[in-house]
Amino acid sequence: MPIAVDIDVMLAKRKMSVGELAERVGITPANLAVLKNGRAKAVRFSTLAALCEVLECQPGDLLRWEETEEAEETEEASGSTAGSTAGSTMA
């Protein structure tokens, strides 16, 4: 999945255990593990907000986008680049 979850990084910075985070956020340790290990298909904004509040961080500290091999292959096949239209203007 192109969205990577960096909860481990914030847990280490805050010197907090998964169990403590789960308890403070109000979710089960099993559901937190699913999210933490990148197996979640979705996350509620309320859960994301609670994670950010407890960890004292921004959503971007927990989630990041990674380009997948499939996206790179599609881009190469079409000859396009991600920034190809960044400089275009309308007349």
PDB file of N, CA, C and O in Angstrom, residues 1-11 18 21 27 31-43 47-48 51-52 55 57-66:
ATOM      1  N   MET A   1       0.846  -1.182   0.000  1.00  0.00           N
ATOM      2  CA  MET A   1       0.000   0.000   0.000  1.00  0.00           C
ATOM      3  C   MET A   1       0.887   1.239   0.000  1.00  0.00           C
ATOM      4  O   MET A   1       1.892   1.265   0.704  1.00  0.00           O
ATOM      5  N   PRO A   2       0.543   2.245  -0.742  1.00  0.00           N
ATOM      6  CA  PRO A   2       1.411   3.414  -0.849  1.00  0.00           C
ATOM      7  C   PRO A   2       1.401   4.331   0.375  1.00  0.00           C
ATOM      8  O   PRO A   2       2.189   5.265   0.440  1.00  0.00           O
ATOM      9  N   ILE A   3       0.536   4.084   1.359  1.00  0.00           N
ATOM     10  CA  ILE A   3       0.548   4.880   2.582  1.00  0.00           C
ATOM     11  C   ILE A   3       1.281   4.092   3.658  1.00  0.00           C
ATOM     12  O   ILE A   3       0.882   2.984   4.015  1.00  0.00           O
ATOM     13  N   ALA A   4       2.372   4.661   4.151  1.00  0.00           N
ATOM     14  CA  ALA A   4       3.159   4.029   5.208  1.00  0.00           C
ATOM     15  C   ALA A   4       2.783   4.665   6.542  1.00  0.00           C
ATOM     16  O   ALA A   4       2.521   5.870   6.618  1.00  0.00           O
ATOM     17  N   VAL A   5       2.743   3.859   7.582  1.00  0.00           N
ATOM     18  CA  VAL A   5       2.381   4.318   8.920  1.00  0.00           C
ATOM     19  C   VAL A   5       3.627   4.293   9.793  1.00  0.00           C
ATOM     20  O   VAL A   5       4.290   3.268   9.912  1.00  0.00           O
ATOM     21  N   ASP A   6       3.937   5.444  10.384  1.00  0.00           N
ATOM     22  CA  ASP A   6       5.147   5.584  11.199  1.00  0.00           C
ATOM     23  C   ASP A   6       4.842   5.741  12.687  1.00  0.00           C
ATOM     24  O   ASP A   6       5.488   6.518  13.389  1.00  0.00           O
ATOM     25  N   ILE A   7       3.871   4.992  13.179  1.00  0.00           N
ATOM     26  CA  ILE A   7       3.541   5.069  14.604  1.00  0.00           C
ATOM     27  C   ILE A   7       4.723   4.621  15.451  1.00  0.00           C
ATOM     28  O   ILE A   7       4.984   5.192  16.511  1.00  0.00           O
ATOM     29  N   ASP A   8       5.463   3.616  14.982  1.00  0.00           N
ATOM     30  CA  ASP A   8       6.629   3.128  15.737  1.00  0.00           C
ATOM     31  C   ASP A   8       7.625   4.250  16.030  1.00  0.00           C
ATOM     32  O   ASP A   8       8.195   4.321  17.113  1.00  0.00           O
ATOM     33  N   VAL A   9       7.825   5.111  15.055  1.00  0.00           N
ATOM     34  CA  VAL A   9       8.776   6.216  15.208  1.00  0.00           C
ATOM     35  C   VAL A   9       8.326   7.133  16.335  1.00  0.00           C
ATOM     36  O   VAL A   9       9.115   7.490  17.219  1.00  0.00           O
ATOM     37  N   MET A  10       7.049   7.498  16.333  1.00  0.00           N
ATOM     38  CA  MET A  10       6.537   8.392  17.369  1.00  0.00           C
ATOM     39  C   MET A  10       6.504   7.703  18.727  1.00  0.00           C
ATOM     40  O   MET A  10       6.767   8.346  19.745  1.00  0.00           O
ATOM     41  N   LEU A  11       6.195   6.420  18.756  1.00  0.00           N
ATOM     42  CA  LEU A  11       6.221   5.688  20.029  1.00  0.00           C
ATOM     43  C   LEU A  11       7.626   5.721  20.628  1.00  0.00           C
ATOM     44  O   LEU A  11       7.781   5.936  21.838  1.00  0.00           O
ATOM     45  N   VAL A  18       3.059   0.261  23.012  1.00  0.00           N
ATOM     46  CA  VAL A  18       1.859   0.091  22.191  1.00  0.00           C
ATOM     47  C   VAL A  18       0.638  -0.034  23.100  1.00  0.00           C
ATOM     48  O   VAL A  18      -0.409   0.559  22.837  1.00  0.00           O
ATOM     49  N   LEU A  21      -0.338   3.388  24.495  1.00  0.00           N
ATOM     50  CA  LEU A  21      -0.947   4.211  23.452  1.00  0.00           C
ATOM     51  C   LEU A  21      -2.370   3.745  23.171  1.00  0.00           C
ATOM     52  O   LEU A  21      -3.292   4.564  23.098  1.00  0.00           O
ATOM     53  N   ILE A  27      -8.489   2.426  21.801  1.00  0.00           N
ATOM     54  CA  ILE A  27      -8.665   1.333  20.841  1.00  0.00           C
ATOM     55  C   ILE A  27      -7.955   0.103  21.396  1.00  0.00           C
ATOM     56  O   ILE A  27      -7.141   0.202  22.314  1.00  0.00           O
ATOM     57  N   ASN A  31      -6.131  -3.725  17.297  1.00  0.00           N
ATOM     58  CA  ASN A  31      -6.442  -2.770  16.224  1.00  0.00           C
ATOM     59  C   ASN A  31      -5.306  -1.789  16.011  1.00  0.00           C
ATOM     60  O   ASN A  31      -5.018  -1.402  14.879  1.00  0.00           O
ATOM     61  N   LEU A  32      -4.637  -1.393  17.078  1.00  0.00           N
ATOM     62  CA  LEU A  32      -3.479  -0.513  16.933  1.00  0.00           C
ATOM     63  C   LEU A  32      -2.361  -1.234  16.187  1.00  0.00           C
ATOM     64  O   LEU A  32      -1.699  -0.650  15.336  1.00  0.00           O
ATOM     65  N   ALA A  33      -2.177  -2.529  16.464  1.00  0.00           N
ATOM     66  CA  ALA A  33      -1.144  -3.309  15.772  1.00  0.00           C
ATOM     67  C   ALA A  33      -1.446  -3.400  14.277  1.00  0.00           C
ATOM     68  O   ALA A  33      -0.536  -3.299  13.449  1.00  0.00           O
ATOM     69  N   VAL A  34      -2.721  -3.564  13.920  1.00  0.00           N
ATOM     70  CA  VAL A  34      -3.107  -3.614  12.504  1.00  0.00           C
ATOM     71  C   VAL A  34      -2.738  -2.301  11.818  1.00  0.00           C
ATOM     72  O   VAL A  34      -2.169  -2.286  10.724  1.00  0.00           O
ATOM     73  N   LEU A  35      -3.028  -1.190  12.476  1.00  0.00           N
ATOM     74  CA  LEU A  35      -2.693   0.117  11.923  1.00  0.00           C
ATOM     75  C   LEU A  35      -1.182   0.315  11.878  1.00  0.00           C
ATOM     76  O   LEU A  35      -0.618   0.718  10.861  1.00  0.00           O
ATOM     77  N   LYS A  36      -0.516  -0.003  12.961  1.00  0.00           N
ATOM     78  CA  LYS A  36       0.927   0.188  13.086  1.00  0.00           C
ATOM     79  C   LYS A  36       1.711  -0.630  12.066  1.00  0.00           C
ATOM     80  O   LYS A  36       2.720  -0.162  11.532  1.00  0.00           O
ATOM     81  N   ASN A  37       1.232  -1.807  11.764  1.00  0.00           N
ATOM     82  CA  ASN A  37       1.942  -2.696  10.835  1.00  0.00           C
ATOM     83  C   ASN A  37       1.540  -2.492   9.376  1.00  0.00           C
ATOM     84  O   ASN A  37       1.956  -3.245   8.503  1.00  0.00           O
ATOM     85  N   GLY A  38       0.723  -1.486   9.112  1.00  0.00           N
ATOM     86  CA  GLY A  38       0.367  -1.161   7.733  1.00  0.00           C
ATOM     87  C   GLY A  38      -0.659  -2.075   7.107  1.00  0.00           C
ATOM     88  O   GLY A  38      -0.794  -2.112   5.889  1.00  0.00           O
ATOM     89  N   ARG A  39      -1.399  -2.813   7.915  1.00  0.00           N
ATOM     90  CA  ARG A  39      -2.401  -3.736   7.374  1.00  0.00           C
ATOM     91  C   ARG A  39      -3.800  -3.135   7.349  1.00  0.00           C
ATOM     92  O   ARG A  39      -4.722  -3.750   6.832  1.00  0.00           O
ATOM     93  N   ALA A  40      -3.968  -1.944   7.904  1.00  0.00           N
ATOM     94  CA  ALA A  40      -5.289  -1.304   7.943  1.00  0.00           C
ATOM     95  C   ALA A  40      -5.659  -0.787   6.554  1.00  0.00           C
ATOM     96  O   ALA A  40      -4.806  -0.303   5.813  1.00  0.00           O
ATOM     97  N   LYS A  41      -6.917  -0.895   6.201  1.00  0.00           N
ATOM     98  CA  LYS A  41      -7.419  -0.379   4.927  1.00  0.00           C
ATOM     99  C   LYS A  41      -7.905   1.060   5.077  1.00  0.00           C
ATOM    100  O   LYS A  41      -8.040   1.778   4.094  1.00  0.00           O
ATOM    101  N   ALA A  42      -8.214   1.460   6.321  1.00  0.00           N
ATOM    102  CA  ALA A  42      -8.731   2.807   6.570  1.00  0.00           C
ATOM    103  C   ALA A  42      -8.474   3.161   8.029  1.00  0.00           C
ATOM    104  O   ALA A  42      -8.203   2.289   8.852  1.00  0.00           O
ATOM    105  N   VAL A  43      -8.556   4.439   8.321  1.00  0.00           N
ATOM    106  CA  VAL A  43      -8.481   4.903   9.703  1.00  0.00           C
ATOM    107  C   VAL A  43      -9.474   6.051   9.853  1.00  0.00           C
ATOM    108  O   VAL A  43      -9.585   6.915   8.972  1.00  0.00           O
ATOM    109  N   THR A  47      -9.932   8.608  15.230  1.00  0.00           N
ATOM    110  CA  THR A  47      -8.813   7.809  15.739  1.00  0.00           C
ATOM    111  C   THR A  47      -7.494   8.494  15.440  1.00  0.00           C
ATOM    112  O   THR A  47      -6.613   8.570  16.304  1.00  0.00           O
ATOM    113  N   LEU A  48      -7.352   9.019  14.230  1.00  0.00           N
ATOM    114  CA  LEU A  48      -6.139   9.742  13.860  1.00  0.00           C
ATOM    115  C   LEU A  48      -5.947  10.961  14.762  1.00  0.00           C
ATOM    116  O   LEU A  48      -4.848  11.230  15.236  1.00  0.00           O
ATOM    117  N   LEU A  51      -4.782   9.782  18.165  1.00  0.00           N
ATOM    118  CA  LEU A  51      -3.369   9.405  18.105  1.00  0.00           C
ATOM    119  C   LEU A  51      -2.478  10.649  18.141  1.00  0.00           C
ATOM    120  O   LEU A  51      -1.488  10.698  18.877  1.00  0.00           O
ATOM    121  N   CYS A  52      -2.857  11.645  17.354  1.00  0.00           N
ATOM    122  CA  CYS A  52      -2.073  12.885  17.302  1.00  0.00           C
ATOM    123  C   CYS A  52      -2.094  13.607  18.648  1.00  0.00           C
ATOM    124  O   CYS A  52      -1.074  14.146  19.088  1.00  0.00           O
ATOM    125  N   LEU A  55       0.087  11.500  21.127  1.00  0.00           N
ATOM    126  CA  LEU A  55       1.501  11.511  20.745  1.00  0.00           C
ATOM    127  C   LEU A  55       2.048  12.929  20.543  1.00  0.00           C
ATOM    128  O   LEU A  55       3.240  13.095  20.269  1.00  0.00           O
ATOM    129  N   CYS A  57       1.574  15.171  18.071  1.00  0.00           N
ATOM    130  CA  CYS A  57       2.174  15.263  16.743  1.00  0.00           C
ATOM    131  C   CYS A  57       1.114  15.651  15.720  1.00  0.00           C
ATOM    132  O   CYS A  57      -0.049  15.820  16.065  1.00  0.00           O
ATOM    133  N   GLN A  58       1.522  15.766  14.490  1.00  0.00           N
ATOM    134  CA  GLN A  58       0.638  16.061  13.373  1.00  0.00           C
ATOM    135  C   GLN A  58       0.373  14.771  12.585  1.00  0.00           C
ATOM    136  O   GLN A  58       1.187  13.845  12.626  1.00  0.00           O
ATOM    137  N   PRO A  59      -0.752  14.700  11.833  1.00  0.00           N
ATOM    138  CA  PRO A  59      -1.025  13.505  11.031  1.00  0.00           C
ATOM    139  C   PRO A  59       0.133  13.131  10.112  1.00  0.00           C
ATOM    140  O   PRO A  59       0.433  11.943   9.918  1.00  0.00           O
ATOM    141  N   GLY A  60       0.825  14.116   9.569  1.00  0.00           N
ATOM    142  CA  GLY A  60       1.956  13.849   8.680  1.00  0.00           C
ATOM    143  C   GLY A  60       3.139  13.210   9.384  1.00  0.00           C
ATOM    144  O   GLY A  60       4.029  12.659   8.738  1.00  0.00           O
ATOM    145  N   ASP A  61       3.164  13.273  10.715  1.00  0.00           N
ATOM    146  CA  ASP A  61       4.207  12.584  11.470  1.00  0.00           C
ATOM    147  C   ASP A  61       3.928  11.089  11.555  1.00  0.00           C
ATOM    148  O   ASP A  61       4.835  10.297  11.819  1.00  0.00           O
ATOM    149  N   LEU A  62       2.677  10.713  11.335  1.00  0.00           N
ATOM    150  CA  LEU A  62       2.265   9.310  11.448  1.00  0.00           C
ATOM    151  C   LEU A  62       2.055   8.629  10.104  1.00  0.00           C
ATOM    152  O   LEU A  62       2.188   7.420   9.993  1.00  0.00           O
ATOM    153  N   LEU A  63       1.704   9.408   9.082  1.00  0.00           N
ATOM    154  CA  LEU A  63       1.378   8.850   7.766  1.00  0.00           C
ATOM    155  C   LEU A  63       2.225   9.501   6.695  1.00  0.00           C
ATOM    156  O   LEU A  63       2.449  10.707   6.718  1.00  0.00           O
ATOM    157  N   ARG A  64       2.688   8.689   5.747  1.00  0.00           N
ATOM    158  CA  ARG A  64       3.416   9.242   4.608  1.00  0.00           C
ATOM    159  C   ARG A  64       3.111   8.394   3.379  1.00  0.00           C
ATOM    160  O   ARG A  64       2.812   7.213   3.478  1.00  0.00           O
ATOM    161  N   TRP A  65       3.199   9.042   2.224  1.00  0.00           N
ATOM    162  CA  TRP A  65       2.938   8.372   0.959  1.00  0.00           C
ATOM    163  C   TRP A  65       4.251   7.866   0.382  1.00  0.00           C
ATOM    164  O   TRP A  65       5.254   8.578   0.374  1.00  0.00           O
ATOM    165  N   GLU A  66       4.229   6.630  -0.093  1.00  0.00           N
ATOM    166  CA  GLU A  66       5.382   6.035  -0.777  1.00  0.00           C
ATOM    167  C   GLU A  66       4.945   5.604  -2.162  1.00  0.00           C
ATOM    168  O   GLU A  66       3.918   4.948  -2.312  1.00  0.00           O
TER     169      GLU A  66
END
